[in-house]
Amino acid sequence: MPTAIACLLMRGGTSKGAFFNAADLPQDEPTRDRVLLAAMGSPDRRQIDGVGGGHPLTSKIGIVSLSAQAGVDLEFLFAQVQPDQQTVDTRPNCGNMLAAAVPFALASGMLQAQGERATFRVLARNTGMLADISLPLSAGQLADGGDARIDGVPGSAAPIDICFLGTAGSVCKHLLPTGQPRERMSVAGKGVAPFSLDVTCIDNGMPLVIFKAADMGVSGHETVAELEANTDLRRRMEALRLHAAQAMGLGDVAASNYPKMTMVAPPRQGGAISTRSFIPHVCHESIGVLAAVTVGTAISLPGSVCEGLAQRPAGAEVDTVAIEHPSGVLSVRLRRAAAQPDAPPQVALLRTARLLMRGEVMVPSAVWAGRA
């Protein structure tokens, strides 16, 4: 008999994946990872033998538990599974899946709430980042329906407000891991002619290498399909990613999902800047939450590669920055502390989430026979 594990399939922002109570999974990581791969159907590009969606954005996992830490309600561990790889990556964060953590905890009975609105503090175990998540309630659950819309998701839903706390240096330990807002890099790689360009290496919740699309010979306004088909561009970006990772102190990242690559260009939809984000080898249909947070932070830094491209008001205590992406716009709110003008801004944004299905995911007993 296969092993049945309680599971909720949820959309979080523009991502989708399986959510588990940590207590329902194996406690040792190697067995846990084998279970997660079997549940998702990896490695197989279609994930035909699991519940994965055959794309990095729909091959994600949330593992949730109550927290024993004072002042923290939940702990959330994000896991990225690539459809065609036998890897489970728990080092980077995912702000989209984070948006579904509290709705999962309410739906599974892990948390109880009353009233019309509640706020919970969540620890992202991947990097130790904290976030305050506020959401409207109905009968103790995430309200069914609402007028909040996010580009990349059809229709509307209840608004979920996420205020990120202490995101700087989530993986790299410093906001600017190279020590500068702009670096000139000379890159060479297998099958790639040597090239040089300016980049901003930055980590405010997600390690990013930001570069101007024009420096890679593209406009930055191409469709996802056009960028996916540009094999020369993708080879050069991977060479740049491997080179920049060394400068960021990340070592050999050939098998890792970070740093993510983000090309920037002048805005065309009334936003602050246009982006095309890669995760790291597939072009994102929109942009990840923490990638948008990090791009928004780069826009606020004098000397970054965004300087001269971005359009934004200057001097405001709270600055709403609209990050354009292939599916529309993602707006982030940057709040600067008057007493610490050089500190990274506090970042907040709006997401939505929805419970799609509840039940049990079945994994072969040869992978895990379940708890004794």
GROMACS .gro file of N, CA, C and O in nm, residues 176 178 180-185 196-202 208-215 240 261-267 272-275 294-311:
model
  212
  176LEU      N    1   2.448   4.419  -0.015
  176LEU     CA    2   2.534   4.428  -0.133
  176LEU      C    3   2.652   4.334  -0.112
  176LEU      O    4   2.753   4.372  -0.052
  178THR      N    5   2.889   4.224  -0.286
  178THR     CA    6   3.020   4.262  -0.338
  178THR      C    7   3.071   4.391  -0.274
  178THR      O    8   3.184   4.432  -0.301
  180GLN      N    9   2.952   4.690  -0.332
  180GLN     CA   10   2.928   4.805  -0.418
  180GLN      C   11   2.791   4.790  -0.486
  180GLN      O   12   2.746   4.679  -0.512
  181PRO      N   13   2.725   4.904  -0.517
  181PRO     CA   14   2.597   4.896  -0.586
  181PRO      C   15   2.610   4.862  -0.734
  181PRO      O   16   2.511   4.829  -0.799
  182ARG      N   17   2.732   4.872  -0.787
  182ARG     CA   18   2.753   4.841  -0.928
  182ARG      C   19   2.893   4.781  -0.945
  182ARG      O   20   2.989   4.829  -0.887
  183GLU      N   21   2.899   4.673  -1.024
  183GLU     CA   22   3.026   4.607  -1.050
  183GLU      C   23   3.042   4.587  -1.200
  183GLU      O   24   2.945   4.551  -1.269
  184ARG      N   25   3.162   4.609  -1.250
  184ARG     CA   26   3.194   4.576  -1.389
  184ARG      C   27   3.248   4.434  -1.392
  184ARG      O   28   3.347   4.404  -1.324
  185MET      N   29   3.181   4.347  -1.466
  185MET     CA   30   3.223   4.207  -1.470
  185MET      C   31   3.263   4.167  -1.612
  185MET      O   32   3.191   4.198  -1.708
  196SER      N   33   3.173   4.185  -2.136
  196SER     CA   34   3.179   4.263  -2.013
  196SER      C   35   3.052   4.347  -2.000
  196SER      O   36   2.996   4.392  -2.102
  197LEU      N   37   3.007   4.367  -1.877
  197LEU     CA   38   2.891   4.450  -1.852
  197LEU      C   39   2.886   4.489  -1.706
  197LEU      O   40   2.954   4.429  -1.622
  198ASP      N   41   2.804   4.592  -1.675
  198ASP     CA   42   2.782   4.635  -1.538
  198ASP      C   43   2.665   4.557  -1.479
  198ASP      O   44   2.563   4.536  -1.546
  199VAL      N   45   2.678   4.518  -1.352
  199VAL     CA   46   2.572   4.447  -1.282
  199VAL      C   47   2.557   4.504  -1.142
  199VAL      O   48   2.650   4.566  -1.087
  200THR      N   49   2.440   4.483  -1.084
  200THR     CA   50   2.418   4.507  -0.942
  200THR      C   51   2.389   4.373  -0.877
  200THR      O   52   2.292   4.306  -0.912
  201CYS      N   53   2.476   4.332  -0.786
  201CYS     CA   54   2.456   4.210  -0.708
  201CYS      C   55   2.394   4.251  -0.575
  201CYS      O   56   2.456   4.328  -0.499
  202ILE      N   57   2.276   4.201  -0.546
  202ILE     CA   58   2.200   4.251  -0.431
  202ILE      C   59   2.113   4.141  -0.374
  202ILE      O   60   2.065   4.054  -0.448
  208LEU      N   61   1.996   3.845  -0.620
  208LEU     CA   62   1.973   3.878  -0.760
  208LEU      C   63   2.101   3.931  -0.824
  208LEU      O   64   2.181   3.998  -0.758
  209VAL      N   65   2.114   3.902  -0.952
  209VAL     CA   66   2.210   3.970  -1.038
  209VAL      C   67   2.127   4.051  -1.136
  209VAL      O   68   2.054   3.996  -1.219
  210ILE      N   69   2.132   4.184  -1.123
  210ILE     CA   70   2.051   4.273  -1.206
  210ILE      C   71   2.141   4.335  -1.311
  210ILE      O   72   2.252   4.382  -1.281
  211PHE      N   73   2.096   4.336  -1.435
  211PHE     CA   74   2.175   4.392  -1.545
  211PHE      C   75   2.082   4.453  -1.647
  211PHE      O   76   1.962   4.420  -1.653
  212LYS      N   77   2.135   4.544  -1.726
  212LYS     CA   78   2.055   4.610  -1.829
  212LYS      C   79   2.035   4.516  -1.948
  212LYS      O   80   2.130   4.455  -1.997
  213ALA      N   81   1.911   4.507  -1.993
  213ALA     CA   82   1.882   4.422  -2.108
  213ALA      C   83   1.964   4.464  -2.229
  213ALA      O   84   2.014   4.379  -2.305
  214ALA      N   85   1.980   4.595  -2.248
  214ALA     CA   86   2.054   4.645  -2.364
  214ALA      C   87   2.198   4.594  -2.366
  214ALA      O   88   2.256   4.574  -2.473
  215ASP      N   89   2.257   4.569  -2.247
  215ASP     CA   90   2.393   4.520  -2.241
  215ASP      C   91   2.403   4.374  -2.285
  215ASP      O   92   2.514   4.322  -2.305
  240LEU      N   93   2.724   3.444  -1.682
  240LEU     CA   94   2.724   3.559  -1.591
  240LEU      C   95   2.682   3.516  -1.452
  240LEU      O   96   2.742   3.558  -1.352
  261MET      N   97   1.838   3.579  -1.199
  261MET     CA   98   1.887   3.678  -1.295
  261MET      C   99   1.771   3.769  -1.335
  261MET      O  100   1.664   3.720  -1.373
  262THR      N  101   1.793   3.899  -1.328
  262THR     CA  102   1.688   3.994  -1.364
  262THR      C  103   1.744   4.101  -1.455
  262THR      O  104   1.836   4.174  -1.417
  263MET      N  105   1.689   4.108  -1.576
  263MET     CA  106   1.728   4.216  -1.668
  263MET      C  107   1.628   4.329  -1.656
  263MET      O  108   1.508   4.308  -1.634
  264VAL      N  109   1.678   4.451  -1.666
  264VAL     CA  110   1.595   4.569  -1.649
  264VAL      C  111   1.602   4.656  -1.775
  264VAL      O  112   1.701   4.655  -1.848
  265ALA      N  113   1.494   4.731  -1.796
  265ALA     CA  114   1.482   4.819  -1.913
  265ALA      C  115   1.390   4.934  -1.876
  265ALA      O  116   1.321   4.930  -1.773
  266PRO      N  117   1.386   5.040  -1.956
  266PRO     CA  118   1.295   5.152  -1.926
  266PRO      C  119   1.151   5.103  -1.923
  266PRO      O  120   1.112   5.013  -1.999
  267PRO      N  121   1.067   5.161  -1.836
  267PRO     CA  122   0.927   5.117  -1.825
  267PRO      C  123   0.845   5.158  -1.947
  267PRO      O  124   0.875   5.257  -2.014
  272ALA      N  125   0.778   5.189  -1.263
  272ALA     CA  126   0.909   5.245  -1.234
  272ALA      C  127   1.017   5.187  -1.324
  272ALA      O  128   1.110   5.258  -1.362
  273ILE      N  129   1.005   5.060  -1.357
  273ILE     CA  130   1.107   4.993  -1.437
  273ILE      C  131   1.046   4.867  -1.496
  273ILE      O  132   0.950   4.811  -1.441
  274SER      N  133   1.100   4.822  -1.607
  274SER     CA  134   1.055   4.698  -1.669
  274SER      C  135   1.154   4.587  -1.639
  274SER      O  136   1.276   4.609  -1.640
  275THR      N  137   1.104   4.467  -1.611
  275THR     CA  138   1.191   4.354  -1.575
  275THR      C  139   1.155   4.230  -1.656
  275THR      O  140   1.042   4.210  -1.698
  294THR      N  141   1.358   4.303  -0.408
  294THR     CA  142   1.499   4.331  -0.425
  294THR      C  143   1.523   4.430  -0.538
  294THR      O  144   1.608   4.519  -0.527
  295VAL      N  145   1.447   4.418  -0.647
  295VAL     CA  146   1.458   4.517  -0.755
  295VAL      C  147   1.416   4.655  -0.704
  295VAL      O  148   1.481   4.756  -0.732
  296GLY      N  149   1.305   4.660  -0.628
  296GLY     CA  150   1.260   4.787  -0.572
  296GLY      C  151   1.366   4.850  -0.484
  296GLY      O  152   1.386   4.972  -0.486
  297THR      N  153   1.437   4.767  -0.409
  297THR     CA  154   1.545   4.818  -0.324
  297THR      C  155   1.660   4.871  -0.410
  297THR      O  156   1.717   4.976  -0.380
  298ALA      N  157   1.693   4.798  -0.518
  298ALA     CA  158   1.800   4.843  -0.606
  298ALA      C  159   1.767   4.978  -0.670
  298ALA      O  160   1.856   5.062  -0.689
  299ILE      N  161   1.640   5.000  -0.701
  299ILE     CA  162   1.598   5.128  -0.757
  299ILE      C  163   1.628   5.242  -0.661
  299ILE      O  164   1.662   5.353  -0.702
  300SER      N  165   1.618   5.213  -0.531
  300SER     CA  166   1.639   5.318  -0.430
  300SER      C  167   1.786   5.344  -0.401
  300SER      O  168   1.818   5.437  -0.327
  301LEU      N  169   1.876   5.263  -0.459
  301LEU     CA  170   2.018   5.276  -0.429
  301LEU      C  171   2.088   5.361  -0.536
  301LEU      O  172   2.090   5.323  -0.653
  302PRO      N  173   2.147   5.472  -0.498
  302PRO     CA  174   2.226   5.549  -0.593
  302PRO      C  175   2.342   5.465  -0.648
  302PRO      O  176   2.408   5.393  -0.573
  303GLY      N  177   2.361   5.471  -0.779
  303GLY     CA  178   2.472   5.401  -0.840
  303GLY      C  179   2.441   5.263  -0.891
  303GLY      O  180   2.526   5.201  -0.956
  304SER      N  181   2.321   5.210  -0.864
  304SER     CA  182   2.288   5.078  -0.915
  304SER      C  183   2.264   5.084  -1.065
  304SER      O  184   2.249   5.193  -1.123
  305VAL      N  185   2.256   4.967  -1.131
  305VAL     CA  186   2.234   4.966  -1.275
  305VAL      C  187   2.094   5.015  -1.310
  305VAL      O  188   2.065   5.042  -1.427
  306CYS      N  189   2.007   5.028  -1.210
  306CYS     CA  190   1.872   5.082  -1.235
  306CYS      C  191   1.875   5.233  -1.253
  306CYS      O  192   1.779   5.290  -1.307
  307GLU      N  193   1.980   5.296  -1.207
  307GLU     CA  194   1.991   5.442  -1.216
  307GLU      C  195   1.992   5.484  -1.363
  307GLU      O  196   2.065   5.429  -1.445
  308GLY      N  197   1.908   5.579  -1.396
  308GLY     CA  198   1.895   5.625  -1.534
  308GLY      C  199   1.787   5.553  -1.612
  308GLY      O  200   1.744   5.602  -1.716
  309LEU      N  201   1.742   5.438  -1.562
  309LEU     CA  202   1.632   5.365  -1.625
  309LEU      C  203   1.501   5.383  -1.549
  309LEU      O  204   1.395   5.399  -1.609
  310ALA      N  205   1.511   5.378  -1.416
  310ALA     CA  206   1.392   5.379  -1.332
  310ALA      C  207   1.332   5.519  -1.324
  310ALA      O  208   1.402   5.620  -1.322
  311GLN      N  209   1.199   5.521  -1.317
  311GLN     CA  210   1.125   5.645  -1.298
  311GLN      C  211   1.049   5.633  -1.167
  311GLN      O  212   0.963   5.548  -1.152
   0.00000   0.00000   0.00000
